[in-house]
mmCIF file with all atom_site columns, C-alpha atoms in Angstrom:
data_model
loop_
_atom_site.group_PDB
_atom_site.id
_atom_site.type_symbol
_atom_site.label_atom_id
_atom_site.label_alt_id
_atom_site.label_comp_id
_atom_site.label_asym_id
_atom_site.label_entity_id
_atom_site.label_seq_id
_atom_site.pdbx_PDB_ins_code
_atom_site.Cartn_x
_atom_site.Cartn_y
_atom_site.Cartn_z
_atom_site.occupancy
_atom_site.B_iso_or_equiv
_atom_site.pdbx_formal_charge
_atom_site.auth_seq_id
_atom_site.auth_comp_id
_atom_site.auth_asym_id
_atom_site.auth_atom_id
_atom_site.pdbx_PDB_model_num
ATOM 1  C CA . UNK A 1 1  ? 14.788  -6.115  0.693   1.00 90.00 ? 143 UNK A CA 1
ATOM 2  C CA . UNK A 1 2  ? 11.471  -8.037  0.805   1.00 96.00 ? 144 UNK A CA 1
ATOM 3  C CA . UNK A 1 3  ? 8.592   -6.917  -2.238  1.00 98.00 ? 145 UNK A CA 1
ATOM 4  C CA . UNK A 1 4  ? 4.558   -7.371  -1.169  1.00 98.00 ? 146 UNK A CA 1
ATOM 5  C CA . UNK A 1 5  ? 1.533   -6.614  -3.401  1.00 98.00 ? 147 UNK A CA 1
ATOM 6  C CA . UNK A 1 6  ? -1.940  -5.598  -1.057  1.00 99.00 ? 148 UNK A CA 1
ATOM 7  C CA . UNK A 1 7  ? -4.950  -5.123  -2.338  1.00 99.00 ? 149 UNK A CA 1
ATOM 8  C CA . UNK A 1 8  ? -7.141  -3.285  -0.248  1.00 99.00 ? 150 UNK A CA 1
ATOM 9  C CA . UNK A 1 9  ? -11.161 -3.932  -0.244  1.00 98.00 ? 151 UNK A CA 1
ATOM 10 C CA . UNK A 1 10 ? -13.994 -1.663  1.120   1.00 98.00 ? 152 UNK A CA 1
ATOM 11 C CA . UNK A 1 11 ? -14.620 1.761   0.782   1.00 98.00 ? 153 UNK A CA 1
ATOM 12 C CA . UNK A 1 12 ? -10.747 3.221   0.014   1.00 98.00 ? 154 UNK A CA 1
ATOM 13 C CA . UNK A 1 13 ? -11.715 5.244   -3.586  1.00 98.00 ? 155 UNK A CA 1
ATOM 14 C CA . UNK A 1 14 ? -12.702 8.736   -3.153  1.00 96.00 ? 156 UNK A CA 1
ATOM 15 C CA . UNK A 1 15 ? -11.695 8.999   -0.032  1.00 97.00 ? 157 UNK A CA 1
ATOM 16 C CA . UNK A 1 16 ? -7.597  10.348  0.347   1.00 96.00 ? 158 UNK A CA 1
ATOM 17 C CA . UNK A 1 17 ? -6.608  6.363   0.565   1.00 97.00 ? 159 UNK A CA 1
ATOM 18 C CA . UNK A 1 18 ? -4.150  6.677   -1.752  1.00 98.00 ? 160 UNK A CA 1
ATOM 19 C CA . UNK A 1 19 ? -2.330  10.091  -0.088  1.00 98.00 ? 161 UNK A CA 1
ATOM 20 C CA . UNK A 1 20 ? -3.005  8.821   3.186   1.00 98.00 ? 162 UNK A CA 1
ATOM 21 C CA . UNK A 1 21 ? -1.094  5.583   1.859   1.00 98.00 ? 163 UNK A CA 1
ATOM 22 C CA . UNK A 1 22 ? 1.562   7.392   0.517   1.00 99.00 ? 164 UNK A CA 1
ATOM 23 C CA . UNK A 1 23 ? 2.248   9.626   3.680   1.00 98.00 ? 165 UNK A CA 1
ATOM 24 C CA . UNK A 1 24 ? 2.694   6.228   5.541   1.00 98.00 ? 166 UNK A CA 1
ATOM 25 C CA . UNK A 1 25 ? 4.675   4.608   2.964   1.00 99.00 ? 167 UNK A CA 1
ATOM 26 C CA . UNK A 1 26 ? 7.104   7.868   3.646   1.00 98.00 ? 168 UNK A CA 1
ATOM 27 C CA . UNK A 1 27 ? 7.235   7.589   7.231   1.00 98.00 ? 169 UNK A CA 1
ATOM 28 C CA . UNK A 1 28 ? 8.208   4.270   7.051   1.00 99.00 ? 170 UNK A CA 1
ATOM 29 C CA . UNK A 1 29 ? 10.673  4.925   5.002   1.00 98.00 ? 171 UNK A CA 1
ATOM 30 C CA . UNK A 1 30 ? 8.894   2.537   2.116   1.00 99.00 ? 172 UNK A CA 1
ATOM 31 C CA . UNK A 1 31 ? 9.222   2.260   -2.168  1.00 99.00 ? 173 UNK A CA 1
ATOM 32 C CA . UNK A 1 32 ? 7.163   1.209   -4.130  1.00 98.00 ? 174 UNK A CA 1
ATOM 33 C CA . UNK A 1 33 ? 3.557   2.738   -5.392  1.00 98.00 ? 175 UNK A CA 1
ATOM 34 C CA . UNK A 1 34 ? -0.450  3.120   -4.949  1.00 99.00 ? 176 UNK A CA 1
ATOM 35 C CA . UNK A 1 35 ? -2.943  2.996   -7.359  1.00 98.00 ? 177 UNK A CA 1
ATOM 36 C CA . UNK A 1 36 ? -6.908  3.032   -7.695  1.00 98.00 ? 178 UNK A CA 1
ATOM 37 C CA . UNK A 1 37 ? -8.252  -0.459  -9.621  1.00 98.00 ? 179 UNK A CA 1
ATOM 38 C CA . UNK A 1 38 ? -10.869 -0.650  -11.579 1.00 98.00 ? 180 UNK A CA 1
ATOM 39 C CA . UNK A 1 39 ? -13.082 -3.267  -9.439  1.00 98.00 ? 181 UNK A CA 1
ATOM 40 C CA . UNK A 1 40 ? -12.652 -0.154  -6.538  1.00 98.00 ? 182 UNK A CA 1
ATOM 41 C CA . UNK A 1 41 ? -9.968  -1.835  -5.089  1.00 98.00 ? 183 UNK A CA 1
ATOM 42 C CA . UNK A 1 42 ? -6.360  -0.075  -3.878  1.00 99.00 ? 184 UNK A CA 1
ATOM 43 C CA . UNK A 1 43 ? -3.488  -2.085  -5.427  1.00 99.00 ? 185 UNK A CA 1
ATOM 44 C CA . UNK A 1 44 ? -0.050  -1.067  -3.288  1.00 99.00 ? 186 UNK A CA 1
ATOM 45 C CA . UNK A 1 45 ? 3.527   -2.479  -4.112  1.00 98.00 ? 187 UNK A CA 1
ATOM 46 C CA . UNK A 1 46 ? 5.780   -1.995  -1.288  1.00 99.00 ? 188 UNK A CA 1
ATOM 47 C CA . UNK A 1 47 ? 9.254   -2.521  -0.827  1.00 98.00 ? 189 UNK A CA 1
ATOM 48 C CA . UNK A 1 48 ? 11.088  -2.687  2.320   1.00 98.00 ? 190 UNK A CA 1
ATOM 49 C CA . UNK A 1 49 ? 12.611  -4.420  5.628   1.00 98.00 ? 191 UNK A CA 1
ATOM 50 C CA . UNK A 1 50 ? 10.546  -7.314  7.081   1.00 97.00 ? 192 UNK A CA 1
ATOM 51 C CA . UNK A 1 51 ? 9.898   -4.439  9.961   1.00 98.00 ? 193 UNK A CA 1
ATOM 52 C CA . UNK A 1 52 ? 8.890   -1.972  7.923   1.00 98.00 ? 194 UNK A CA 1
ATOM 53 C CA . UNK A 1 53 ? 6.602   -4.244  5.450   1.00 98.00 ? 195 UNK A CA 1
ATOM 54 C CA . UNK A 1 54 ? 5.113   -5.927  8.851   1.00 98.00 ? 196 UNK A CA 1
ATOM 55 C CA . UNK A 1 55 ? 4.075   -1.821  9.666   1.00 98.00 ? 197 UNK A CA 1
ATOM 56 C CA . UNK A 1 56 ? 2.357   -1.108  6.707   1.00 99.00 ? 198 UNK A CA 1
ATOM 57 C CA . UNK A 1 57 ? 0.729   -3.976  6.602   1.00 98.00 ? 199 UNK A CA 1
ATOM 58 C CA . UNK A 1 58 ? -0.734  -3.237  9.881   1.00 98.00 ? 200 UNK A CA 1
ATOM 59 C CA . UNK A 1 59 ? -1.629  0.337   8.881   1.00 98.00 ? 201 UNK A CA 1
ATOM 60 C CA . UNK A 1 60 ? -3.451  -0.786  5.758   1.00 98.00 ? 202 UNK A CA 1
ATOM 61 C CA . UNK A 1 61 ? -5.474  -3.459  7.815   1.00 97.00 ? 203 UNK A CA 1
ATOM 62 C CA . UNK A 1 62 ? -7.043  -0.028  9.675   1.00 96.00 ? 204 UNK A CA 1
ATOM 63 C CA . UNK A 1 63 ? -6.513  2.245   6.723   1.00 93.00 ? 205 UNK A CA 1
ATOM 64 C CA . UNK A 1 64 ? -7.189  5.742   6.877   1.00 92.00 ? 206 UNK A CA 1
ATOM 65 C CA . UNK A 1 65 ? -9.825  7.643   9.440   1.00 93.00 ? 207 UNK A CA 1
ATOM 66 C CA . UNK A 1 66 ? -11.512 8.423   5.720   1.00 94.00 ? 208 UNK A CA 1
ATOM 67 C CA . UNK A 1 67 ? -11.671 5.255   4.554   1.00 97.00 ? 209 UNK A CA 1
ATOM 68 C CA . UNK A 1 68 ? -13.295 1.838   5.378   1.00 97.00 ? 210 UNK A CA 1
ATOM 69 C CA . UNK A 1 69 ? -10.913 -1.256  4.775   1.00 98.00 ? 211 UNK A CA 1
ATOM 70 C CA . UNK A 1 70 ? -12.612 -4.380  4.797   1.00 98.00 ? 212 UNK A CA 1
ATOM 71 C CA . UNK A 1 71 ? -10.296 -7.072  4.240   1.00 96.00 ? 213 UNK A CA 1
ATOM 72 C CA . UNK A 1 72 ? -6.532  -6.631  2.670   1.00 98.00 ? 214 UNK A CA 1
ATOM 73 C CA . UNK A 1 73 ? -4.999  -9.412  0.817   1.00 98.00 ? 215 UNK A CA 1
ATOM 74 C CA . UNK A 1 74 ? -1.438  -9.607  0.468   1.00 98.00 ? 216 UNK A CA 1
ATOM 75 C CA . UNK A 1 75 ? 1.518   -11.669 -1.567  1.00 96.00 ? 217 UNK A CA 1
ATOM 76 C CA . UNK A 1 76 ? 5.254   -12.288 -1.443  1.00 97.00 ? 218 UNK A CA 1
ATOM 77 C CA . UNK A 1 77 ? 6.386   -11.144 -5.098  1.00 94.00 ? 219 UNK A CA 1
ATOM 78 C CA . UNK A 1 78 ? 9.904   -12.275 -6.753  1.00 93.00 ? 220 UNK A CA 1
ATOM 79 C CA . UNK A 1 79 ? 11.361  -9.130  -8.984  1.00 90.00 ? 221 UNK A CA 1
ATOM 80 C CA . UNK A 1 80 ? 14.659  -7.372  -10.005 1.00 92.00 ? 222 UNK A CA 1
ATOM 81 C CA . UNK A 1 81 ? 12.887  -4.141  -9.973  1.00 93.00 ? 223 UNK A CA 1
ATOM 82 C CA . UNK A 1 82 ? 14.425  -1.948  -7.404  1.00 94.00 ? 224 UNK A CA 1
ATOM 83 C CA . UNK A 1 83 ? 11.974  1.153   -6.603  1.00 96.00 ? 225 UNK A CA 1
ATOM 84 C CA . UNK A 1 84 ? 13.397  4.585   -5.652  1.00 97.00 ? 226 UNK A CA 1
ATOM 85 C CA . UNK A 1 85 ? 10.585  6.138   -4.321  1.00 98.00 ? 227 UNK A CA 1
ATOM 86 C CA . UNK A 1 86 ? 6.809   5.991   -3.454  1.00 98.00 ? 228 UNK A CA 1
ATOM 87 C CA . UNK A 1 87 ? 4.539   6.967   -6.141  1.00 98.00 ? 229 UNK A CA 1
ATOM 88 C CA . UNK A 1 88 ? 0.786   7.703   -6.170  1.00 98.00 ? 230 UNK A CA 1
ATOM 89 C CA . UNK A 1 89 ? 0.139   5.998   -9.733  1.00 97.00 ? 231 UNK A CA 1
ATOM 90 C CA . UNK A 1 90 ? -3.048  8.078   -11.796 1.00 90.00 ? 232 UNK A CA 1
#
């Protein structure tokens, strides 16, 4: 199981980017979480197969018909923590 951190820049607050996020997350089959940053950034933590990570990825680059999604960065993250589910983080 492979961990990546996105961060998602543009116009993705106030917009369903987070539910929208989720709902992918789920199809994919995904764990991990999405949360609104202060800056007006996404953060996302995903968990997953290569596969499934290399999906998402591609769905965040285009993001939701709501939202605008200028650039996404991503990063490879090390941890022990093993996520259950996907969580929309308040």
């Amino acid at each position: 199981m492979k961990t990546l951190q996105f961060i998602i820049y543009g116009h993705v607050q106030g917009v369903g980017f987070r539910f929208f996020t989720w709902r992918e997350a789920q199809r994919l089959g995904l764990t991990g979480w999405v949360k609104n940053q202060a800056d007006g950034s996404v953060a996302v933590l995903a968990q997953g197969s290569e596969q499934q990570l290399e999906q998402f990825s591609a769905w965040l680059q285009q993001g939701s018909k709501t939202a605008t999604v200028n650039y996404v960065e991503s990063f490879s993250l090390e941890t022990k923590t093993i996520f259950t589910d996907f969580q929309i983080i308040h």
